[in-house]
mmCIF file of C-alpha atoms in Angstrom:
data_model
loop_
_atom_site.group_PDB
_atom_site.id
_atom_site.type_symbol
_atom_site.label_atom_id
_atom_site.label_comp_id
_atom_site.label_asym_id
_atom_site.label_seq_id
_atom_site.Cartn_x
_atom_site.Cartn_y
_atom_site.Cartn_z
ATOM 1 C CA UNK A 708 65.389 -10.912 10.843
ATOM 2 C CA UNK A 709 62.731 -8.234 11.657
ATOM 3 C CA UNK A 710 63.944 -4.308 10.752
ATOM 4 C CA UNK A 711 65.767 -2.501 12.950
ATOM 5 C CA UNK A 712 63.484 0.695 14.471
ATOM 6 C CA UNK A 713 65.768 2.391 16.871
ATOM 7 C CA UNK A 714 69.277 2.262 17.440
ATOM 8 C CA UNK A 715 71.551 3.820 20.073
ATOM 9 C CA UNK A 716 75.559 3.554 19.704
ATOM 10 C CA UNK A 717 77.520 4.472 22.780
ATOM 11 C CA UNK A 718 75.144 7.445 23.431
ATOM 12 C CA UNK A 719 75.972 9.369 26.647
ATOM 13 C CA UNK A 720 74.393 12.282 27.544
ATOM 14 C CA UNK A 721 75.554 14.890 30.882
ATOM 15 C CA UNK A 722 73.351 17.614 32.846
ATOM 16 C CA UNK A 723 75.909 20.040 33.570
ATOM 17 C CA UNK A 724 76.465 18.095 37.243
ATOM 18 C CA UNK A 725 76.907 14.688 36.365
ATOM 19 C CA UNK A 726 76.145 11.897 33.783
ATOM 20 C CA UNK A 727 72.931 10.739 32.628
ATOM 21 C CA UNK A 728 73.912 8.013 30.342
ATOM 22 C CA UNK A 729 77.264 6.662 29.541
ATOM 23 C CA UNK A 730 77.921 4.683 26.491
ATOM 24 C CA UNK A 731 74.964 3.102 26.118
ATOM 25 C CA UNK A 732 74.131 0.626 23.168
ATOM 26 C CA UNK A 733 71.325 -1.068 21.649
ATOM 27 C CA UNK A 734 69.425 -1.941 19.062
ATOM 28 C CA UNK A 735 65.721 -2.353 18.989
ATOM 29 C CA UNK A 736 63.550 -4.477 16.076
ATOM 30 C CA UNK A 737 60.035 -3.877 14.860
ATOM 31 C CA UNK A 738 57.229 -6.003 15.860
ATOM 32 C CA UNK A 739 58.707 -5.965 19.643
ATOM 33 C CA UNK A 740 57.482 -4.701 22.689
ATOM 34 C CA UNK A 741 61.033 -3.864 25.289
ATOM 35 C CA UNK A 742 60.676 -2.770 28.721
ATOM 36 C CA UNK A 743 63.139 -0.140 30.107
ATOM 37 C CA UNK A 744 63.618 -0.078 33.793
ATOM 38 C CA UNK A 745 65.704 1.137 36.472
ATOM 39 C CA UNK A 746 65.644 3.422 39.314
ATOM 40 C CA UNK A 747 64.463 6.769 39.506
ATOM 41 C CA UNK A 748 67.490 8.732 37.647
ATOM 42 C CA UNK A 749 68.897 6.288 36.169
ATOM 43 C CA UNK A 750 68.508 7.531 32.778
ATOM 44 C CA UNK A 751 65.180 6.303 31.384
ATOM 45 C CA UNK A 752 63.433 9.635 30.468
ATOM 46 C CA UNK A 753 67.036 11.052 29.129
ATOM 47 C CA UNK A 754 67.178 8.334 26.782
ATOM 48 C CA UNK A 755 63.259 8.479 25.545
ATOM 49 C CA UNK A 756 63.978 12.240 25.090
ATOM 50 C CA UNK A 757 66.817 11.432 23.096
ATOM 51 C CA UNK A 758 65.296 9.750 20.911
ATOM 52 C CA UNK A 759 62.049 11.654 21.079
ATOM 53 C CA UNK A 760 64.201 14.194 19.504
ATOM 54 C CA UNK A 761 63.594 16.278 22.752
ATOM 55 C CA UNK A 762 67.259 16.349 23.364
ATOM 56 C CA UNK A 763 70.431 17.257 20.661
ATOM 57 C CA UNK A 764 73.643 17.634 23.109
ATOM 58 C CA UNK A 765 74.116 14.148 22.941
ATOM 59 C CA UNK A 766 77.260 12.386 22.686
ATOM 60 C CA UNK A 767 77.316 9.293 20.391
ATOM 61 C CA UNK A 768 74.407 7.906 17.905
ATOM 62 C CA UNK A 769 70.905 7.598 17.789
ATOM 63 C CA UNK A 770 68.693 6.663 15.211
ATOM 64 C CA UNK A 771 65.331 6.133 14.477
ATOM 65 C CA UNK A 772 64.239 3.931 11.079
ATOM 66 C CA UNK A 773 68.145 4.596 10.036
ATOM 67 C CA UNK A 774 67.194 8.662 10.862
ATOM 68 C CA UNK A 775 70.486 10.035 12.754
ATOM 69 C CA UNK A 776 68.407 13.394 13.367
ATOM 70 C CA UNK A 777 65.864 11.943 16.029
ATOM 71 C CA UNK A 778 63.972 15.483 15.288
ATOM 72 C CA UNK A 779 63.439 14.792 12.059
ATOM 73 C CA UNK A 780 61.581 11.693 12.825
ATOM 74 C CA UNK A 781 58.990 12.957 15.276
ATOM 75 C CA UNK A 782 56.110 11.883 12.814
ATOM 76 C CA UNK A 783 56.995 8.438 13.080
ATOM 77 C CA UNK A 784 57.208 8.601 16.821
ATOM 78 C CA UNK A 785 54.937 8.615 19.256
ATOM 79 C CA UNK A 786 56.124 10.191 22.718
ATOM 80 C CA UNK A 787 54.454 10.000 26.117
ATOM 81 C CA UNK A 788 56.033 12.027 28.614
ATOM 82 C CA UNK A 789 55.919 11.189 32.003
ATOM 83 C CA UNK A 790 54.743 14.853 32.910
ATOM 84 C CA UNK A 791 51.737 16.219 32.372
ATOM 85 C CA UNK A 792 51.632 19.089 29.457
ATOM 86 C CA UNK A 793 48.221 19.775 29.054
ATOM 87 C CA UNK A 794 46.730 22.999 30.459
ATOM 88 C CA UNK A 795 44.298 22.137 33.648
ATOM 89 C CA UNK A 796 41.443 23.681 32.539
ATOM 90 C CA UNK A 797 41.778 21.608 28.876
ATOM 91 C CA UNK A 798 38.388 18.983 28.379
ATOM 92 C CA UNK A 799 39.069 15.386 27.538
ATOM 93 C CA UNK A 800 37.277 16.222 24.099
ATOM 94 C CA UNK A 801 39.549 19.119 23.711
ATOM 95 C CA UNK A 802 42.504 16.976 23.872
ATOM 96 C CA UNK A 803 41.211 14.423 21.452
ATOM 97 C CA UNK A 804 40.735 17.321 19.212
ATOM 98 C CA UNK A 805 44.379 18.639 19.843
ATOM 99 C CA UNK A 806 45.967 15.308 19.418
ATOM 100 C CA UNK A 807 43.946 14.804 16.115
ATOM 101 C CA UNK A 808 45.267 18.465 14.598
ATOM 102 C CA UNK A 809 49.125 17.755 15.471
ATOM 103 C CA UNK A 810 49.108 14.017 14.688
ATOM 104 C CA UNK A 811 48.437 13.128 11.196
ATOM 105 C CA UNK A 812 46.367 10.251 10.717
ATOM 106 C CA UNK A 813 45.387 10.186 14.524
ATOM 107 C CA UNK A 814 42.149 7.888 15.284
ATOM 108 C CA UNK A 815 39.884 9.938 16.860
ATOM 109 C CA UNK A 816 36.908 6.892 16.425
ATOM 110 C CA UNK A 817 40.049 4.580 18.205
ATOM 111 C CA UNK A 818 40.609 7.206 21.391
ATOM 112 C CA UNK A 819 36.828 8.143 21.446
ATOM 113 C CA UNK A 820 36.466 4.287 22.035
ATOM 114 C CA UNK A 821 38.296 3.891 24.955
ATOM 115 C CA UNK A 822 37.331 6.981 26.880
ATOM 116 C CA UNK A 823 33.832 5.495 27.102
ATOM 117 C CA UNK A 824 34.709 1.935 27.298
ATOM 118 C CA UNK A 825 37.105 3.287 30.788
ATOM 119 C CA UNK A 826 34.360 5.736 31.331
ATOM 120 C CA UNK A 827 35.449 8.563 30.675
ATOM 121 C CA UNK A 828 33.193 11.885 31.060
ATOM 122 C CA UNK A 829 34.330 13.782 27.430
ATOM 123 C CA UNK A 830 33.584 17.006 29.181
ATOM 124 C CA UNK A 831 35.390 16.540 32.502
ATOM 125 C CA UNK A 832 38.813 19.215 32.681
ATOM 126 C CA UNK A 833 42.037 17.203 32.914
ATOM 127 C CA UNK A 834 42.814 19.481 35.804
ATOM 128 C CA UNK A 835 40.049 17.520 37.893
ATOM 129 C CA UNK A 836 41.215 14.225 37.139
ATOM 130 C CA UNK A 837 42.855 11.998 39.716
ATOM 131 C CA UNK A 838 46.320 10.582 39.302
ATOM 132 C CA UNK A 839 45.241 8.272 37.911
ATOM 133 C CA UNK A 840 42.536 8.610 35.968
ATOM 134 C CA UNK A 841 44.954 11.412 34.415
ATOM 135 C CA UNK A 842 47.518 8.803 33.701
ATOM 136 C CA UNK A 843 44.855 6.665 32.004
ATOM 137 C CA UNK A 844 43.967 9.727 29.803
ATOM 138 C CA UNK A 845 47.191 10.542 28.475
ATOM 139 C CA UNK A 846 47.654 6.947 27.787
ATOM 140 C CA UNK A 847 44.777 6.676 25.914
ATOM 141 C CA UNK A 848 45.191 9.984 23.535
ATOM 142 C CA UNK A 849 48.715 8.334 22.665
ATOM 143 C CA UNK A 850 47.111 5.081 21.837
ATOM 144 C CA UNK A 851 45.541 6.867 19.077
ATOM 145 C CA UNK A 852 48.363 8.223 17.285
ATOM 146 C CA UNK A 853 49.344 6.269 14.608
ATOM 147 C CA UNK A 854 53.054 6.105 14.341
ATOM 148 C CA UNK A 855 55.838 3.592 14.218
ATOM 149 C CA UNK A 856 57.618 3.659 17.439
ATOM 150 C CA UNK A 857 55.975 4.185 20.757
ATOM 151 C CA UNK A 858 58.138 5.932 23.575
ATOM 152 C CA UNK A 859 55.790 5.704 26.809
ATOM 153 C CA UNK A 860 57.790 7.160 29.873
ATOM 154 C CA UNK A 861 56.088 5.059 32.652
ATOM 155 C CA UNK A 862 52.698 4.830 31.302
ATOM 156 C CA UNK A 863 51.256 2.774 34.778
ATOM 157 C CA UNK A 864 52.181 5.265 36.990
ATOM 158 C CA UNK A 865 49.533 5.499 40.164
ATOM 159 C CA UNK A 866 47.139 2.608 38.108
ATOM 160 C CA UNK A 867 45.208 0.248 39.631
ATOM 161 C CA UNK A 868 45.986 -3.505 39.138
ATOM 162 C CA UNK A 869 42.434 -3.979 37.356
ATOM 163 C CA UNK A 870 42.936 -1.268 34.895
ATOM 164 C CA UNK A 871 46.854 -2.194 33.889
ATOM 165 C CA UNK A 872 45.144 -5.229 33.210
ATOM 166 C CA UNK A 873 43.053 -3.536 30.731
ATOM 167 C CA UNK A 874 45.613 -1.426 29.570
ATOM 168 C CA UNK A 875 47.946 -4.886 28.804
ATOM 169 C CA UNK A 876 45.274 -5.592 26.570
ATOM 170 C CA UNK A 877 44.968 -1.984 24.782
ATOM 171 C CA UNK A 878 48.694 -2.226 24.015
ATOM 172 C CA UNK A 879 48.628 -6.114 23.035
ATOM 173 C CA UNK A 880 45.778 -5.002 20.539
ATOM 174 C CA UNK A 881 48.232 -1.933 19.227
ATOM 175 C CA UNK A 882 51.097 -3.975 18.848
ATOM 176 C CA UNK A 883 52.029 -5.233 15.159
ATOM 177 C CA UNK A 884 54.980 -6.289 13.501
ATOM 178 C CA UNK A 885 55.830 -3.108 11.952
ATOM 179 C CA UNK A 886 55.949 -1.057 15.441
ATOM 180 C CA UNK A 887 57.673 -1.261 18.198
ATOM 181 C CA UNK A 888 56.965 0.299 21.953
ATOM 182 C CA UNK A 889 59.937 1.050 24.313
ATOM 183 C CA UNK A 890 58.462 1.341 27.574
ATOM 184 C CA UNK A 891 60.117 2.751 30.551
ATOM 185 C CA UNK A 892 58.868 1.590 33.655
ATOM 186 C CA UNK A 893 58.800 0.392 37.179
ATOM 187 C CA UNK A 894 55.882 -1.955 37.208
ATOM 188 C CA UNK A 895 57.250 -5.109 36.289
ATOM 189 C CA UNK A 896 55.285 -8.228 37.991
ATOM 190 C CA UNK A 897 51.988 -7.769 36.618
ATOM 191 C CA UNK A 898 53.160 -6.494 33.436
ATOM 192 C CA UNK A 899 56.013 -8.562 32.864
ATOM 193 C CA UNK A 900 54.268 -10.990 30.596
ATOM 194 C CA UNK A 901 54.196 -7.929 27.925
ATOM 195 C CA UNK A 902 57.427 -7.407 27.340
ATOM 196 C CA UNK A 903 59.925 -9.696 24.560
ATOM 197 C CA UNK A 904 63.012 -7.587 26.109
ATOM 198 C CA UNK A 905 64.139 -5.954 29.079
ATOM 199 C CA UNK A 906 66.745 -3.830 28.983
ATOM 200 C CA UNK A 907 67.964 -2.338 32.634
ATOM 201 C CA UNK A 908 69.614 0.476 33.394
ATOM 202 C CA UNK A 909 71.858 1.382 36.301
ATOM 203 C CA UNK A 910 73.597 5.189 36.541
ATOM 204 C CA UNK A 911 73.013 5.768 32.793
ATOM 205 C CA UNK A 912 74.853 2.362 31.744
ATOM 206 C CA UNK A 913 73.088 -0.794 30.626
ATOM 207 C CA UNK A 914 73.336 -3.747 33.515
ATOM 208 C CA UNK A 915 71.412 -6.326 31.924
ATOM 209 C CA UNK A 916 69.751 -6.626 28.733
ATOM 210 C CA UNK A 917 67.940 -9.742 27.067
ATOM 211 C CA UNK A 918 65.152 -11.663 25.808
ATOM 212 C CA UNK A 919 62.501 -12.019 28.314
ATOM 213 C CA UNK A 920 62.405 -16.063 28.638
ATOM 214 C CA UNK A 921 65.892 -16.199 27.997
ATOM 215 C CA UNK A 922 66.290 -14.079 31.434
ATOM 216 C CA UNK A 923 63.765 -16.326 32.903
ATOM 217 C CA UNK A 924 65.314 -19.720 31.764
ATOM 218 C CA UNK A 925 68.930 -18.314 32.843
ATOM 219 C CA UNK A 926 68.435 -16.951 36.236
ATOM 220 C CA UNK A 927 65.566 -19.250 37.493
ATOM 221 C CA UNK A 928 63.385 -16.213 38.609
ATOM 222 C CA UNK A 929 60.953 -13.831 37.480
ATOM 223 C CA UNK A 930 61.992 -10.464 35.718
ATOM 224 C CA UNK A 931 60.878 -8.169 38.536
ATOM 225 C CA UNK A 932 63.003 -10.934 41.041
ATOM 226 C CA UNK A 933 66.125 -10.269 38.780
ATOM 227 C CA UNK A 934 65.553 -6.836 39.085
ATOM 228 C CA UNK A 935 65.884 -6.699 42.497
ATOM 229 C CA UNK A 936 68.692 -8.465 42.639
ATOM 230 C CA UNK A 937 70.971 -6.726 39.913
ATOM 231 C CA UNK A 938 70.090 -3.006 41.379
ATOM 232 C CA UNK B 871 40.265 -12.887 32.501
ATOM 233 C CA UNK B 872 43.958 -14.413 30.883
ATOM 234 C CA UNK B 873 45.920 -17.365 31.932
ATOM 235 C CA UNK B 874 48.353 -16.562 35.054
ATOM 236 C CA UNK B 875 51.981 -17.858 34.522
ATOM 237 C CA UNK B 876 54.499 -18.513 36.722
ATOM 238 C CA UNK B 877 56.660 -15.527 37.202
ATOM 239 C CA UNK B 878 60.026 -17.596 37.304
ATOM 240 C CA UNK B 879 59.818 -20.059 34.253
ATOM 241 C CA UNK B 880 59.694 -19.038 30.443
ATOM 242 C CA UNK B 881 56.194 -17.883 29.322
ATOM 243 C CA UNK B 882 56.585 -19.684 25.737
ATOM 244 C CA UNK B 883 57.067 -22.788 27.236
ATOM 245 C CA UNK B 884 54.023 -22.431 29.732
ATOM 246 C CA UNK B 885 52.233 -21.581 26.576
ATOM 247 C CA UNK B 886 53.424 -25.102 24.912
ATOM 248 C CA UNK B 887 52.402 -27.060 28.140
ATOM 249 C CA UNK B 888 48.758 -24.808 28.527
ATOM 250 C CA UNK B 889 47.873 -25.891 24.670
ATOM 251 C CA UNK B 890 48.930 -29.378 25.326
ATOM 252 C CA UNK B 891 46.650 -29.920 27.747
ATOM 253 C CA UNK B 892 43.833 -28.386 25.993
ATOM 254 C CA UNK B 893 44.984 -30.705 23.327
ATOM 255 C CA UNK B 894 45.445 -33.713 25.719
ATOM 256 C CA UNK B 895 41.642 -32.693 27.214
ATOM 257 C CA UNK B 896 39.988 -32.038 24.054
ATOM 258 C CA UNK B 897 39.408 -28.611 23.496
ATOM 259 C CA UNK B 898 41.772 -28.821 20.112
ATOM 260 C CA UNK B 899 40.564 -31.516 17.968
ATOM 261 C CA UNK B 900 43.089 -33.525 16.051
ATOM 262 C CA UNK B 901 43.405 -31.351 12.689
ATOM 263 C CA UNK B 902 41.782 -28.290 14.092
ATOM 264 C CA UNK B 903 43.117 -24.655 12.708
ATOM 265 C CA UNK B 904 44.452 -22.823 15.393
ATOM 266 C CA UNK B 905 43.449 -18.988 15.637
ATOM 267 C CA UNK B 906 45.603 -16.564 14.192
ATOM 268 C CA UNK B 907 49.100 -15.566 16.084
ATOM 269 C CA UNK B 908 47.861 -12.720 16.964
ATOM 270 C CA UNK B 909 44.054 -13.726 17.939
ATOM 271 C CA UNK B 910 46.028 -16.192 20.313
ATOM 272 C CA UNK B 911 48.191 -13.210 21.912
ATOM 273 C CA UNK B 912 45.698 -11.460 22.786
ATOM 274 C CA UNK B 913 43.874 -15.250 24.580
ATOM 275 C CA UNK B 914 46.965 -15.289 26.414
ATOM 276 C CA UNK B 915 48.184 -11.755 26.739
ATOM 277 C CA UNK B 916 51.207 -12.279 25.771
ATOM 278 C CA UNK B 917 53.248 -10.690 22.752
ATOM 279 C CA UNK B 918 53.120 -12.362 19.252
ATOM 280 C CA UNK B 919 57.123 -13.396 19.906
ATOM 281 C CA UNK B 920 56.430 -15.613 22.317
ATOM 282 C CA UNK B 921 53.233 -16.972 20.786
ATOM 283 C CA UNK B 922 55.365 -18.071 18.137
ATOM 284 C CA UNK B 923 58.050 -19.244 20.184
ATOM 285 C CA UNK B 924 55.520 -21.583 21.811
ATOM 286 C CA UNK B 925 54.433 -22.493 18.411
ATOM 287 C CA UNK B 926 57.521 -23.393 17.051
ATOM 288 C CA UNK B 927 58.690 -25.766 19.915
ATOM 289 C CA UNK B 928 55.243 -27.258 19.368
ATOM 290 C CA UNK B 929 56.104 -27.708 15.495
ATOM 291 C CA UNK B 930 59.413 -29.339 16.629
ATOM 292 C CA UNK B 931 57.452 -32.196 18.301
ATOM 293 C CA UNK B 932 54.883 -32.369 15.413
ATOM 294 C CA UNK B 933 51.768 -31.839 17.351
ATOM 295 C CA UNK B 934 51.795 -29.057 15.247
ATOM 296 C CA UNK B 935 52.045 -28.150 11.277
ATOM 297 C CA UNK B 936 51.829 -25.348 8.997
ATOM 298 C CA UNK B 937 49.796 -24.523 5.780
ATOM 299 C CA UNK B 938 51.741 -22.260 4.155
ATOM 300 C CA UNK B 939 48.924 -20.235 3.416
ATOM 301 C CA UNK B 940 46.187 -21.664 5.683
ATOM 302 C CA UNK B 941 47.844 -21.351 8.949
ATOM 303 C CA UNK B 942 48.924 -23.651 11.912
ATOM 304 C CA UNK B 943 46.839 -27.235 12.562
ATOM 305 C CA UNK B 944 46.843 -29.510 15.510
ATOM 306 C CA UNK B 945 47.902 -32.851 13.926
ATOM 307 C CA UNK B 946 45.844 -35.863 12.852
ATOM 308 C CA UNK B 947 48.157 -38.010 13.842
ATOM 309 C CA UNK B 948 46.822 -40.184 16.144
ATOM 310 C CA UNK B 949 49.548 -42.393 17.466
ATOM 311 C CA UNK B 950 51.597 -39.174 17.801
ATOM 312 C CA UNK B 951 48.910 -37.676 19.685
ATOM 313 C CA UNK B 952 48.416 -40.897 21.953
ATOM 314 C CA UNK B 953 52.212 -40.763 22.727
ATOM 315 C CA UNK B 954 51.661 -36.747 24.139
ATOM 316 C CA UNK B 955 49.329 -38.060 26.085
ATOM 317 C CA UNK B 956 51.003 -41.149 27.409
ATOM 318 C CA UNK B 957 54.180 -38.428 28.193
ATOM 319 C CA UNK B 958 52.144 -35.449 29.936
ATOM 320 C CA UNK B 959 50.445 -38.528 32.249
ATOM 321 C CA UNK B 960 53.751 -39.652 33.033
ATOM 322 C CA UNK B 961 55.526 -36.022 33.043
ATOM 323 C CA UNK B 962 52.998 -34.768 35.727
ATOM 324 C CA UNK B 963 52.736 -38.434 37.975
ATOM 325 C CA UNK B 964 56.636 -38.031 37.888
ATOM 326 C CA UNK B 965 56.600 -34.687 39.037
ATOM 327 C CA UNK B 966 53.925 -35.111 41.857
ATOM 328 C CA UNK B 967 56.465 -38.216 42.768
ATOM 329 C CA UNK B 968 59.049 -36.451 43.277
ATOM 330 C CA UNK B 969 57.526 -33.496 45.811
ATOM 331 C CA UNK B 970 55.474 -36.374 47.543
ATOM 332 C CA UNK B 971 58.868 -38.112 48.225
ATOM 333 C CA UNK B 972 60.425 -35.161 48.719
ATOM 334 C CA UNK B 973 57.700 -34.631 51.721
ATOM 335 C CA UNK B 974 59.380 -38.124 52.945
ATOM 336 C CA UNK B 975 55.864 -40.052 52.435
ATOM 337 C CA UNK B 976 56.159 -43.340 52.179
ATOM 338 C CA UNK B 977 55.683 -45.366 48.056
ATOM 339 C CA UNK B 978 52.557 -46.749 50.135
ATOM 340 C CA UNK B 979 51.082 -43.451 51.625
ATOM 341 C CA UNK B 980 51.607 -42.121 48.135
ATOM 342 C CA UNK B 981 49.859 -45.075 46.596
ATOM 343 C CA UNK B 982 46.782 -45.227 49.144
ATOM 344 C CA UNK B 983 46.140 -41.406 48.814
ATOM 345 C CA UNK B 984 46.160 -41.494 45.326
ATOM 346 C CA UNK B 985 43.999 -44.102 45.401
ATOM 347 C CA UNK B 986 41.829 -42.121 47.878
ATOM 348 C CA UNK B 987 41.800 -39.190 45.605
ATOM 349 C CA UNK B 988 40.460 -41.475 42.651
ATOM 350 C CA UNK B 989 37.778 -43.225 44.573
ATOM 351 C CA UNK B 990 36.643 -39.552 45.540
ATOM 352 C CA UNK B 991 36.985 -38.306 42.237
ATOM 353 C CA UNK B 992 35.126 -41.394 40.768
ATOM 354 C CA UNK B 993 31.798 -41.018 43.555
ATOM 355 C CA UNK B 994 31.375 -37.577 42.272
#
């Protein structure tokens, strides 16, 4: 039995108008990488924020290595927002640098390696940057921080087949049995083959949640099939 | 450039097939080390789970075994290894049966086109 890395109990979470997640439940094991889908607003960045430690009026538990206070753990977590907080003018170097000042233990050598190997100009502004070639950025800096869970708020976002292809393998190569990457996102069929776990969320509750193959060998189809069908 | 599955079946057990053919063809050798669990997820791109999900079904029909400390070996068994052979032949002609008759050809048409194929396959 691997150790348990995050857990949520009955964790809801409302935005003044309505609910962002209701009761949700889960627990998550090292060593695993779990995909985290839904539709847009169904509570996928409000639970990565959660336990990002981004977010404290929730109702309910949340955990991180047995942490309750998700703030507390923010060294052993590594978030990737969805939005972009850099400022434009910033240089890919610069944000190497930055990430290597805040995150102890952050492999500069590691990062430095993939900007050239996606060709990446160290001096170009991040404010120049296409969608995504930005998106490719800020996945790389976060593959250099060294940490123990990964929260990547939909990582693929405007990237071409070729280079999620690449970027399967980056992660692949990160992955070990002491960390674990929860991974919201909407690309599913080329990046199914990634993921141990799905979990799916619907209106801030959990619809379906499972073992990848197991969801494969009980519904006869593909993840991003099921998908469709239970949304 | 990594194997493609098939979106709709389990990836462990496409794994299990994949490496018996490679086993079946020759690219294993009887009593060859396999490559590390996760060497062999990044061959397939796959996560280390279901690497060793595939691995374990494989260990259940003793084509393979593990060292405790050496790692996972393709057996040297040879009369188990000629029976995995003997079962993928027939697995895969009973499967190719089955759509062909499916198609409503004929025991006949499905025995003269094989025979076709062969002939072709022979002259080449």
């Amino acid at each position: 039995m691997s150790e348990c890395c995050v857990s949520v109990k009955d964790l809801s979470m409302s935005y003044g108008r309505g609910d962002a997640l209701k009761g949700v439940s889960f627990q998550l094991e090292a060593g695993t990488l779990v995909a985290l889908t839904g539709a847009n607003g169904s509570g996928k960045s409000t639970l990565l924020k959660i336990l990002a430690g981004l977010i404290q009026t929730y109702r309910g538990e949340a955990s991180i290595l047995g942490q309750r206070d998700t703030w507390l753990t923010k060294s052993e977590v590594c978030f990737h927002p969805s939005y972009p907080w850099f400022k434009p003018g910033q240089r890919v170097s610069d944000a190497v640098k930055m990430y290597a000042v805040l995150r102890p233990g952050y492999r500069v050598a590691e990062a430095d390696e993939l900007f050239s190997r996606f060709g990446f100009d160290m001096g170009a502004q991040l404010g120049t940057l296409s969608k995504g070639r930005l998106a490719l950025a800020l996945f790389i800096l976060s593959m250099g921080v060294n940490a123990r869970v990964y929260l990547l708020d939909e990582p693929f976002g405007g990237i071409d087949i070729k280079t999620r292809d690449e970027m399967r393998e980056v992660l692949l190569r990160q992955a070990d049995e002491r960390r674990l990457f929860l991974i919201a996102t909407h690309e599913l069929s080329d990046m199914e083959r990634l993921f141990d776990r799905f979990i799916l969320l619907d209106h801030g509750r959990i619809a379906l949640d499972g073992q990848s193959d197991d969801l494969r060998e009980q519904y006869g189809c593909s993840i991003a099939e099921l998908m469709r069908r239970k949304l | 450039m990594a194997l493609s599955f098939q979106p709709d079946k389990p990836i462990y057990l496409q794994i299990a097939a994949h490496m018996k053919r490679e086993i079946i063809a020759g690219s294993y050798q009887p009593g060859d080390r396999l490559p590390s669990i996760r060497d062999m997820a990044m061959i397939y791109e796959v996560t280390p789970n279901t690497i060793q999900r595939a691995l374990q079904l494989l260990e259940q029909e003793g084509i393979l075994r593990t060292e405790r400390t050496n790692g996972k070996f393709i057996t040297a068994d040879d009369a188990l290894l000629r029976r995995l052979r003997g079962d993928v032949l027939r697995e895969r002609a009973a499967a190719m049966t089955r759509e062909l008759l499916a198609y409503g050809f004929s025991s006949e048409e499905i025995l003269s086109a094989l025979s076709d194929e062969l002939k072709g396959a022979d002259s080449q």
